[in-house]
């Protein structure tokens, strides 16, 4: 009998020796995997809420007073209490995300579908070609850049109901991106070929182009509408302002400075961040390349975004909110290191901290 008890005790010890390390290993592994979970918080200093989304696999963007998250599992729209408002569980191998104040659109680069979520709906739309870029206009129209059999690519414009209303088929240049004007009447498509890059301008009620702006010395990276009748074309060498006919109105040369970041606003200006070996230079440019304001920084700038008449700039230590003339409106210094910041729908900051954690900070 004593031998049986001894055998049982020995067996229990052996089981514990096996189980305890396994439990500790599983706990350590779970802590490692959870290290960068998205954590939502309200005001600065509040305890964040952990959500089951890994930061390194996610694209995160402000969507009005909510936040949109696209990852390999699909698209979610959440409020800042952590509640899911709307979601679509569709795989996104290489997620990309664009938003306005009312809805979010996600897609996987190279796939043939897009996802749209808002507070009242969620839907999936299949497209003909493989998507490379999507933009949303101020009035909610989409410009979808994709591949097209027999052409270098295509740009399809969708109305607010996601019905296609116009398609531009490019035979000579590969389409990079496209934008619809604020009033939804005109769109611009950027293409690149062996000989040049160009901006093609179209009215949505005519098959004939309004005009073309061509550049052979550099590649046009992006285009923004400055109002409804003027555009700003961003290349690595300069910001060129054109009319709807593709005629050059003015330009702002970067000279020997490197283009780091840029953004556009729906209030008639663009911001460009340039740098050299010593400093970083921020410019706000209005119609006709008019310099509305300029600033110089010594610390690297990790984030630049604009909304309405305001610009949010962030380095690793502080958030700086400016008006369109780059006059400081407010400055905020969180206690943690800032990895990324974006201006939100209520002129607050959506801040991602280094090491994980997302907060909405009032400005």
mmCIF file of C-alpha atoms in Angstrom:
data_model
loop_
_atom_site.group_PDB
_atom_site.id
_atom_site.type_symbol
_atom_site.label_atom_id
_atom_site.label_comp_id
_atom_site.label_asym_id
_atom_site.label_seq_id
_atom_site.Cartn_x
_atom_site.Cartn_y
_atom_site.Cartn_z
ATOM 1 C CA UNK A 1 0.000 0.000 0.000
ATOM 2 C CA UNK A 2 2.842 2.391 0.934
ATOM 3 C CA UNK A 3 4.549 1.558 -2.343
ATOM 4 C CA UNK A 4 1.352 2.389 -4.306
ATOM 5 C CA UNK A 5 1.090 5.769 -2.528
ATOM 6 C CA UNK A 6 4.731 6.470 -3.262
ATOM 7 C CA UNK A 7 4.209 5.555 -6.905
ATOM 8 C CA UNK A 8 1.190 7.883 -7.114
ATOM 9 C CA UNK A 9 3.138 10.762 -5.543
ATOM 10 C CA UNK A 10 6.000 10.189 -7.963
ATOM 11 C CA UNK A 11 3.574 10.155 -10.898
ATOM 12 C CA UNK A 12 1.964 13.407 -9.758
ATOM 13 C CA UNK A 13 5.356 15.044 -9.463
ATOM 14 C CA UNK A 14 6.298 13.911 -12.955
ATOM 15 C CA UNK A 15 3.040 15.265 -14.350
ATOM 16 C CA UNK A 16 3.591 18.599 -12.602
ATOM 17 C CA UNK A 17 7.158 18.732 -13.891
ATOM 18 C CA UNK A 18 5.794 18.359 -17.428
ATOM 19 C CA UNK A 19 2.733 20.605 -17.073
ATOM 20 C CA UNK A 20 4.222 23.592 -15.222
ATOM 21 C CA UNK A 21 6.963 24.360 -17.789
ATOM 22 C CA UNK A 22 4.414 23.937 -20.583
ATOM 23 C CA UNK A 23 2.045 26.394 -18.907
ATOM 24 C CA UNK A 24 4.861 28.871 -18.305
ATOM 25 C CA UNK A 25 5.990 28.544 -21.923
ATOM 26 C CA UNK A 26 2.446 29.116 -23.193
ATOM 27 C CA UNK A 27 2.087 32.150 -20.927
ATOM 28 C CA UNK A 28 5.375 33.612 -22.123
ATOM 29 C CA UNK A 29 4.405 33.013 -25.747
ATOM 30 C CA UNK A 30 1.019 34.673 -25.285
ATOM 31 C CA UNK A 31 2.629 37.697 -23.636
ATOM 32 C CA UNK A 32 5.074 37.966 -26.529
ATOM 33 C CA UNK A 33 2.325 37.811 -29.145
ATOM 34 C CA UNK A 34 0.183 40.290 -27.241
ATOM 35 C CA UNK A 35 2.978 42.813 -26.778
ATOM 36 C CA UNK A 36 1.800 45.065 -29.625
ATOM 37 C CA UNK A 37 -1.933 44.671 -29.362
ATOM 38 C CA UNK A 38 -3.876 47.762 -30.247
ATOM 39 C CA UNK A 39 -4.971 49.506 -27.094
ATOM 40 C CA UNK A 40 -7.606 52.178 -27.219
ATOM 41 C CA UNK A 41 -7.807 55.013 -24.752
ATOM 42 C CA UNK A 42 -9.752 58.224 -24.490
ATOM 43 C CA UNK A 43 -8.027 61.193 -22.933
ATOM 44 C CA UNK A 44 -4.340 61.210 -22.131
ATOM 45 C CA UNK A 45 -3.543 59.055 -19.115
ATOM 46 C CA UNK A 46 -6.679 56.885 -19.224
ATOM 47 C CA UNK A 47 -6.284 53.119 -19.090
ATOM 48 C CA UNK A 48 -6.426 51.706 -22.633
ATOM 49 C CA UNK A 49 -8.663 48.845 -23.683
ATOM 50 C CA UNK A 50 -6.895 45.864 -25.251
ATOM 51 C CA UNK A 51 -8.320 44.594 -28.523
ATOM 52 C CA UNK A 52 -7.450 41.382 -30.428
ATOM 53 C CA UNK A 53 -5.644 43.012 -33.350
ATOM 54 C CA UNK A 54 -1.882 42.879 -33.815
ATOM 55 C CA UNK A 55 -0.432 46.306 -34.506
ATOM 56 C CA UNK A 56 2.284 45.171 -36.904
ATOM 57 C CA UNK A 57 -0.330 43.554 -39.187
ATOM 58 C CA UNK A 58 -2.721 46.497 -39.187
ATOM 59 C CA UNK A 59 -3.315 49.745 -41.036
ATOM 60 C CA UNK A 60 -5.053 52.306 -38.830
ATOM 61 C CA UNK A 61 -6.725 55.564 -39.902
ATOM 62 C CA UNK A 62 -9.065 58.104 -38.335
ATOM 63 C CA UNK A 63 -12.624 57.930 -39.680
ATOM 64 C CA UNK A 64 -14.558 60.884 -38.312
ATOM 65 C CA UNK A 65 -15.042 60.312 -34.586
ATOM 66 C CA UNK A 66 -14.137 56.639 -34.995
ATOM 67 C CA UNK A 67 -11.126 54.626 -36.080
ATOM 68 C CA UNK A 68 -10.811 52.190 -38.982
ATOM 69 C CA UNK A 69 -8.526 49.155 -38.826
ATOM 70 C CA UNK A 70 -7.590 47.014 -41.827
ATOM 71 C CA UNK A 71 -5.562 43.857 -41.289
ATOM 72 C CA UNK A 72 -5.140 40.377 -42.735
ATOM 73 C CA UNK A 73 -8.561 39.389 -41.363
ATOM 74 C CA UNK A 74 -10.606 42.239 -42.856
ATOM 75 C CA UNK A 75 -11.889 45.722 -42.012
ATOM 76 C CA UNK A 76 -13.290 47.053 -38.729
ATOM 77 C CA UNK A 77 -14.761 50.364 -37.647
ATOM 78 C CA UNK A 78 -14.526 50.985 -33.902
ATOM 79 C CA UNK A 79 -15.330 53.733 -31.474
ATOM 80 C CA UNK A 80 -12.921 54.727 -28.734
ATOM 81 C CA UNK A 81 -14.577 52.635 -26.079
ATOM 82 C CA UNK A 82 -13.381 49.678 -28.143
ATOM 83 C CA UNK A 83 -16.821 48.712 -29.447
ATOM 84 C CA UNK A 84 -17.015 47.417 -33.011
ATOM 85 C CA UNK A 85 -19.442 49.568 -34.979
ATOM 86 C CA UNK A 86 -19.158 47.673 -38.263
ATOM 87 C CA UNK A 87 -16.871 45.038 -39.748
ATOM 88 C CA UNK A 88 -16.214 42.768 -42.718
ATOM 89 C CA UNK A 89 -14.169 39.600 -42.273
ATOM 90 C CA UNK A 90 -12.559 39.207 -45.697
ATOM 91 C CA UNK A 91 -8.831 38.378 -46.075
ATOM 92 C CA UNK A 92 -6.518 41.283 -46.952
ATOM 93 C CA UNK A 93 -3.018 39.966 -47.640
ATOM 94 C CA UNK A 94 -1.510 43.427 -48.211
ATOM 95 C CA UNK A 95 -4.000 45.778 -46.525
ATOM 96 C CA UNK A 96 -4.379 49.425 -47.508
ATOM 97 C CA UNK A 97 -6.944 51.848 -46.110
ATOM 98 C CA UNK A 98 -8.528 55.197 -47.016
ATOM 99 C CA UNK A 99 -11.186 57.075 -45.039
ATOM 100 C CA UNK A 100 -13.284 60.193 -44.880
ATOM 101 C CA UNK A 101 -15.450 61.325 -41.974
ATOM 102 C CA UNK A 102 -18.299 58.972 -42.894
ATOM 103 C CA UNK A 103 -16.867 55.663 -44.096
ATOM 104 C CA UNK A 104 -13.724 53.594 -44.591
ATOM 105 C CA UNK A 105 -12.561 51.653 -47.647
ATOM 106 C CA UNK A 106 -9.955 48.898 -47.448
ATOM 107 C CA UNK A 107 -8.334 46.819 -50.150
ATOM 108 C CA UNK A 108 -5.447 44.442 -50.633
ATOM 109 C CA UNK A 109 -2.929 45.619 -53.215
ATOM 110 C CA UNK A 110 -3.148 43.251 -56.169
ATOM 111 C CA UNK A 111 -6.617 41.870 -55.353
ATOM 112 C CA UNK A 112 -9.878 42.450 -57.229
ATOM 113 C CA UNK A 113 -12.212 43.593 -54.447
ATOM 114 C CA UNK A 114 -12.646 46.392 -51.946
ATOM 115 C CA UNK A 115 -14.405 46.591 -48.593
ATOM 116 C CA UNK A 116 -16.489 49.504 -47.330
ATOM 117 C CA UNK A 117 -17.770 50.005 -43.794
ATOM 118 C CA UNK A 118 -19.656 52.818 -42.091
ATOM 119 C CA UNK A 119 -21.863 53.156 -39.043
ATOM 120 C CA UNK A 120 -24.838 51.925 -41.030
ATOM 121 C CA UNK A 121 -23.476 49.434 -43.560
ATOM 122 C CA UNK A 122 -20.741 47.045 -44.604
ATOM 123 C CA UNK A 123 -20.273 45.730 -48.127
ATOM 124 C CA UNK A 124 -17.789 44.118 -50.483
ATOM 125 C CA UNK A 125 -17.384 45.221 -54.112
ATOM 126 C CA UNK A 126 -15.639 43.212 -56.820
ATOM 127 C CA UNK A 127 -13.748 45.095 -59.531
ATOM 128 C CA UNK A 128 -12.464 43.966 -62.907
ATOM 129 C CA UNK A 129 -8.733 44.583 -62.512
ATOM 130 C CA UNK A 130 -6.172 44.208 -59.754
ATOM 131 C CA UNK A 131 -6.283 47.252 -57.475
ATOM 132 C CA UNK A 132 -3.151 49.340 -56.933
ATOM 133 C CA UNK A 133 -4.620 52.512 -55.379
ATOM 134 C CA UNK A 134 -7.889 54.043 -54.123
ATOM 135 C CA UNK A 135 -8.726 57.604 -53.086
ATOM 136 C CA UNK A 136 -11.880 59.188 -51.616
ATOM 137 C CA UNK A 137 -13.049 62.667 -52.591
ATOM 138 C CA UNK A 138 -14.548 65.227 -50.217
ATOM 139 C CA UNK A 139 -18.050 64.278 -51.389
ATOM 140 C CA UNK A 140 -17.471 60.518 -50.994
ATOM 141 C CA UNK A 141 -16.650 59.440 -54.554
ATOM 142 C CA UNK A 142 -13.966 56.797 -55.155
ATOM 143 C CA UNK A 143 -11.172 56.781 -57.724
ATOM 144 C CA UNK A 144 -9.957 53.188 -58.135
ATOM 145 C CA UNK A 145 -6.695 52.571 -60.009
ATOM 146 C CA UNK A 146 -6.292 49.027 -61.317
ATOM 147 C CA UNK A 147 -4.892 46.804 -64.035
ATOM 148 C CA UNK A 148 -6.753 46.348 -67.320
ATOM 149 C CA UNK A 149 -6.263 43.700 -70.009
ATOM 150 C CA UNK A 150 -4.934 45.248 -73.227
ATOM 151 C CA UNK A 151 -3.983 48.538 -71.540
ATOM 152 C CA UNK A 152 -1.339 49.847 -69.153
ATOM 153 C CA UNK A 153 -4.081 50.236 -66.571
ATOM 154 C CA UNK A 154 -7.388 51.901 -65.763
ATOM 155 C CA UNK A 155 -8.980 54.427 -63.413
ATOM 156 C CA UNK A 156 -12.643 53.884 -62.533
ATOM 157 C CA UNK A 157 -14.699 56.529 -60.746
ATOM 158 C CA UNK A 158 -17.496 55.325 -58.449
ATOM 159 C CA UNK A 159 -20.304 57.465 -57.071
ATOM 160 C CA UNK A 160 -21.373 57.448 -53.427
ATOM 161 C CA UNK A 161 -23.487 54.332 -54.072
ATOM 162 C CA UNK A 162 -20.397 52.515 -55.453
ATOM 163 C CA UNK A 163 -21.808 52.532 -58.978
ATOM 164 C CA UNK A 164 -19.174 53.082 -61.718
ATOM 165 C CA UNK A 165 -19.706 56.390 -63.527
ATOM 166 C CA UNK A 166 -16.501 56.806 -65.573
ATOM 167 C CA UNK A 167 -13.501 54.735 -66.704
ATOM 168 C CA UNK A 168 -10.213 56.041 -68.072
ATOM 169 C CA UNK A 169 -8.220 53.408 -70.002
ATOM 170 C CA UNK A 170 -4.546 54.292 -70.281
ATOM 171 C CA UNK A 171 -2.753 52.981 -73.372
ATOM 172 C CA UNK A 172 0.633 54.691 -72.919
ATOM 173 C CA UNK A 173 1.382 55.224 -69.236
ATOM 174 C CA UNK A 174 0.878 53.098 -66.141
ATOM 175 C CA UNK A 175 -1.687 54.749 -63.826
ATOM 176 C CA UNK A 176 -0.290 55.417 -60.344
ATOM 177 C CA UNK A 177 -3.180 57.168 -58.617
ATOM 178 C CA UNK A 178 -6.194 59.402 -59.224
ATOM 179 C CA UNK A 179 -8.248 62.037 -57.388
ATOM 180 C CA UNK A 180 -11.789 63.389 -57.805
ATOM 181 C CA UNK A 181 -12.437 67.120 -57.319
ATOM 182 C CA UNK A 182 -14.255 68.345 -54.208
ATOM 183 C CA UNK A 183 -17.465 68.975 -56.164
ATOM 184 C CA UNK A 184 -17.341 65.570 -57.884
ATOM 185 C CA UNK A 185 -17.273 66.948 -61.431
ATOM 186 C CA UNK A 186 -13.645 66.449 -62.510
ATOM 187 C CA UNK A 187 -10.930 63.875 -61.876
ATOM 188 C CA UNK A 188 -7.180 63.728 -62.397
ATOM 189 C CA UNK A 189 -5.174 60.573 -63.106
ATOM 190 C CA UNK A 190 -1.381 60.316 -62.713
ATOM 191 C CA UNK A 191 0.446 58.042 -65.179
ATOM 192 C CA UNK A 192 4.108 57.166 -65.695
ATOM 193 C CA UNK A 193 5.885 55.811 -68.784
ATOM 194 C CA UNK A 194 9.467 55.378 -69.997
ATOM 195 C CA UNK A 195 9.552 58.929 -71.346
ATOM 196 C CA UNK A 196 7.540 60.990 -68.843
ATOM 197 C CA UNK A 197 4.923 61.184 -66.140
ATOM 198 C CA UNK A 198 1.643 62.983 -66.682
ATOM 199 C CA UNK A 199 -1.579 64.182 -65.097
ATOM 200 C CA UNK A 200 -4.667 63.537 -67.253
ATOM 201 C CA UNK A 201 -7.720 65.693 -66.519
ATOM 202 C CA UNK A 202 -11.286 64.652 -67.331
ATOM 203 C CA UNK A 203 -14.788 65.939 -66.785
ATOM 204 C CA UNK A 204 -17.163 63.205 -65.647
ATOM 205 C CA UNK A 205 -19.726 64.258 -68.261
ATOM 206 C CA UNK A 206 -17.410 64.088 -71.302
ATOM 207 C CA UNK A 207 -15.217 61.469 -72.974
ATOM 208 C CA UNK A 208 -12.798 64.103 -74.255
ATOM 209 C CA UNK A 209 -9.964 65.048 -71.874
ATOM 210 C CA UNK A 210 -9.853 68.553 -70.463
ATOM 211 C CA UNK A 211 -6.069 68.615 -70.699
ATOM 212 C CA UNK A 212 -2.775 66.917 -69.844
ATOM 213 C CA UNK A 213 0.202 68.123 -67.829
ATOM 214 C CA UNK A 214 3.412 66.252 -68.704
ATOM 215 C CA UNK A 215 6.763 66.169 -66.900
ATOM 216 C CA UNK A 216 9.881 64.456 -68.272
ATOM 217 C CA UNK A 217 12.507 65.542 -65.714
ATOM 218 C CA UNK A 218 10.955 63.818 -62.688
ATOM 219 C CA UNK A 219 8.203 61.421 -61.647
ATOM 220 C CA UNK A 220 4.912 62.899 -60.455
ATOM 221 C CA UNK A 221 4.108 61.145 -57.192
ATOM 222 C CA UNK A 222 0.672 62.520 -56.397
ATOM 223 C CA UNK A 223 -1.889 65.177 -57.227
ATOM 224 C CA UNK A 224 -4.273 67.223 -55.064
ATOM 225 C CA UNK A 225 -7.181 69.494 -55.923
ATOM 226 C CA UNK A 226 -6.719 73.035 -54.585
ATOM 227 C CA UNK A 227 -10.367 73.972 -54.816
ATOM 228 C CA UNK A 228 -12.294 72.756 -57.863
ATOM 229 C CA UNK A 229 -10.355 74.515 -60.629
ATOM 230 C CA UNK A 230 -6.705 74.184 -59.609
ATOM 231 C CA UNK A 231 -4.443 71.247 -58.792
ATOM 232 C CA UNK A 232 -1.049 70.711 -57.177
ATOM 233 C CA UNK A 233 1.222 68.042 -58.686
ATOM 234 C CA UNK A 234 3.901 66.685 -56.341
ATOM 235 C CA UNK A 235 7.178 65.398 -57.809
ATOM 236 C CA UNK A 236 10.513 64.828 -56.080
ATOM 237 C CA UNK A 237 11.774 68.180 -57.438
ATOM 238 C CA UNK A 238 8.879 70.611 -57.076
ATOM 239 C CA UNK A 239 5.217 71.290 -56.418
ATOM 240 C CA UNK A 240 3.582 72.417 -59.665
ATOM 241 C CA UNK A 241 0.198 74.138 -59.745
ATOM 242 C CA UNK A 242 -1.935 73.652 -62.871
ATOM 243 C CA UNK A 243 -5.420 74.542 -64.089
ATOM 244 C CA UNK A 244 -8.026 72.103 -65.418
ATOM 245 C CA UNK A 245 -6.520 72.368 -68.889
ATOM 246 C CA UNK A 246 -3.136 71.144 -67.676
ATOM 247 C CA UNK A 247 -1.544 74.594 -68.012
ATOM 248 C CA UNK A 248 1.136 75.508 -65.471
ATOM 249 C CA UNK A 249 0.098 78.373 -63.194
ATOM 250 C CA UNK A 250 3.081 78.402 -60.835
ATOM 251 C CA UNK A 251 5.584 76.102 -59.167
ATOM 252 C CA UNK A 252 7.587 75.826 -55.970
ATOM 253 C CA UNK A 253 11.052 74.272 -56.462
ATOM 254 C CA UNK A 254 12.613 72.164 -53.719
ATOM 255 C CA UNK A 255 16.128 73.077 -54.899
ATOM 256 C CA UNK A 256 18.663 70.890 -53.068
ATOM 257 C CA UNK A 257 16.241 69.691 -50.408
ATOM 258 C CA UNK A 258 14.781 66.183 -50.278
ATOM 259 C CA UNK A 259 11.031 65.579 -50.267
ATOM 260 C CA UNK A 260 10.152 63.700 -47.066
ATOM 261 C CA UNK A 261 6.391 63.963 -46.582
ATOM 262 C CA UNK A 262 3.392 65.767 -48.032
ATOM 263 C CA UNK A 263 -0.358 65.990 -47.549
ATOM 264 C CA UNK A 264 -3.339 67.823 -48.978
ATOM 265 C CA UNK A 265 -6.332 69.497 -47.377
ATOM 266 C CA UNK A 266 -9.866 69.988 -48.661
ATOM 267 C CA UNK A 267 -9.526 73.661 -47.687
ATOM 268 C CA UNK A 268 -7.315 74.813 -50.565
ATOM 269 C CA UNK A 269 -3.704 74.146 -49.565
ATOM 270 C CA UNK A 270 -1.011 71.459 -49.474
ATOM 271 C CA UNK A 271 1.835 70.880 -47.027
ATOM 272 C CA UNK A 272 5.283 69.643 -47.977
ATOM 273 C CA UNK A 273 8.077 68.584 -45.636
ATOM 274 C CA UNK A 274 11.606 68.881 -47.026
ATOM 275 C CA UNK A 275 14.962 68.088 -45.450
ATOM 276 C CA UNK A 276 18.699 68.461 -45.870
ATOM 277 C CA UNK A 277 21.618 67.230 -43.771
ATOM 278 C CA UNK A 278 20.883 69.660 -40.953
ATOM 279 C CA UNK A 279 17.174 70.446 -40.683
ATOM 280 C CA UNK A 280 13.594 69.738 -41.736
ATOM 281 C CA UNK A 281 11.485 72.386 -43.477
ATOM 282 C CA UNK A 282 7.686 72.572 -43.539
ATOM 283 C CA UNK A 283 5.821 74.705 -46.091
ATOM 284 C CA UNK A 284 2.127 75.408 -46.505
ATOM 285 C CA UNK A 285 1.303 76.255 -50.130
ATOM 286 C CA UNK A 286 -1.954 77.808 -51.309
ATOM 287 C CA UNK A 287 -3.269 78.640 -54.771
ATOM 288 C CA UNK A 288 -0.653 79.675 -57.282
ATOM 289 C CA UNK A 289 2.142 78.175 -55.124
ATOM 290 C CA UNK A 290 1.655 81.014 -52.653
ATOM 291 C CA UNK A 291 3.651 80.276 -49.481
ATOM 292 C CA UNK A 292 1.147 80.606 -46.636
ATOM 293 C CA UNK A 293 3.715 79.779 -43.965
ATOM 294 C CA UNK A 294 7.000 78.001 -43.292
ATOM 295 C CA UNK A 295 8.757 76.428 -40.306
ATOM 296 C CA UNK A 296 12.122 74.819 -39.600
ATOM 297 C CA UNK A 297 12.680 71.842 -37.282
ATOM 298 C CA UNK A 298 15.829 70.209 -35.982
ATOM 299 C CA UNK A 299 14.141 67.016 -34.742
ATOM 300 C CA UNK A 300 12.913 64.487 -37.330
ATOM 301 C CA UNK A 301 9.184 64.705 -38.122
ATOM 302 C CA UNK A 302 7.435 61.326 -38.152
ATOM 303 C CA UNK A 303 3.883 62.417 -39.032
ATOM 304 C CA UNK A 304 2.166 65.075 -41.139
ATOM 305 C CA UNK A 305 -1.575 65.338 -41.804
ATOM 306 C CA UNK A 306 -4.113 68.046 -42.618
ATOM 307 C CA UNK A 307 -7.850 68.463 -42.218
ATOM 308 C CA UNK A 308 -10.002 71.487 -42.948
ATOM 309 C CA UNK A 309 -7.845 74.522 -42.090
ATOM 310 C CA UNK A 310 -5.541 72.708 -39.674
ATOM 311 C CA UNK A 311 -2.260 70.799 -39.869
ATOM 312 C CA UNK A 312 -0.982 68.257 -37.350
ATOM 313 C CA UNK A 313 2.772 67.725 -37.096
ATOM 314 C CA UNK A 314 4.395 65.210 -34.743
ATOM 315 C CA UNK A 315 7.897 64.250 -33.769
ATOM 316 C CA UNK A 316 8.741 61.559 -31.220
ATOM 317 C CA UNK A 317 8.032 63.857 -28.257
ATOM 318 C CA UNK A 318 5.212 66.259 -29.075
ATOM 319 C CA UNK A 319 2.118 67.031 -31.125
ATOM 320 C CA UNK A 320 1.897 70.428 -32.829
ATOM 321 C CA UNK A 321 -1.376 71.749 -34.248
ATOM 322 C CA UNK A 322 -1.120 74.652 -36.714
ATOM 323 C CA UNK A 323 -3.516 76.637 -38.847
ATOM 324 C CA UNK A 324 -3.024 76.863 -42.614
ATOM 325 C CA UNK A 325 -0.537 79.727 -42.142
ATOM 326 C CA UNK A 326 1.558 77.507 -39.842
ATOM 327 C CA UNK A 327 0.811 79.599 -36.782
ATOM 328 C CA UNK A 328 0.850 77.368 -33.710
ATOM 329 C CA UNK A 329 -2.628 76.716 -32.308
ATOM 330 C CA UNK A 330 -1.719 74.211 -29.612
ATOM 331 C CA UNK A 331 1.086 71.918 -28.517
ATOM 332 C CA UNK A 332 0.771 68.681 -26.555
ATOM 333 C CA UNK A 333 3.581 66.600 -25.020
ATOM 334 C CA UNK A 334 2.418 63.065 -24.160
ATOM 335 C CA UNK A 335 4.392 61.089 -21.604
ATOM 336 C CA UNK A 336 5.223 58.308 -24.061
ATOM 337 C CA UNK A 337 7.197 58.212 -27.299
ATOM 338 C CA UNK A 338 5.082 59.001 -30.377
ATOM 339 C CA UNK A 339 5.431 56.625 -33.318
ATOM 340 C CA UNK A 340 2.706 58.116 -35.517
ATOM 341 C CA UNK A 341 -0.064 60.705 -35.251
ATOM 342 C CA UNK A 342 -2.972 61.728 -37.459
ATOM 343 C CA UNK A 343 -5.487 64.523 -37.190
ATOM 344 C CA UNK A 344 -8.962 63.189 -36.369
ATOM 345 C CA UNK A 345 -12.479 64.199 -37.272
ATOM 346 C CA UNK A 346 -12.954 66.436 -34.222
ATOM 347 C CA UNK A 347 -9.551 68.123 -34.579
ATOM 348 C CA UNK A 348 -8.059 65.701 -32.082
ATOM 349 C CA UNK A 349 -4.996 63.516 -32.566
ATOM 350 C CA UNK A 350 -5.064 59.774 -33.181
ATOM 351 C CA UNK A 351 -1.717 58.777 -31.700
ATOM 352 C CA UNK A 352 0.136 55.480 -32.001
ATOM 353 C CA UNK A 353 2.772 55.118 -29.324
ATOM 354 C CA UNK A 354 6.084 53.341 -29.766
ATOM 355 C CA UNK A 355 5.728 49.819 -28.384
ATOM 356 C CA UNK A 356 1.977 49.733 -29.066
ATOM 357 C CA UNK A 357 -1.093 51.612 -27.929
ATOM 358 C CA UNK A 358 -3.475 53.965 -29.709
ATOM 359 C CA UNK A 359 -5.036 56.980 -28.019
ATOM 360 C CA UNK A 360 -7.249 59.854 -29.012
ATOM 361 C CA UNK A 361 -5.793 63.025 -27.536
ATOM 362 C CA UNK A 362 -7.736 66.269 -27.444
ATOM 363 C CA UNK A 363 -5.905 69.219 -28.958
#
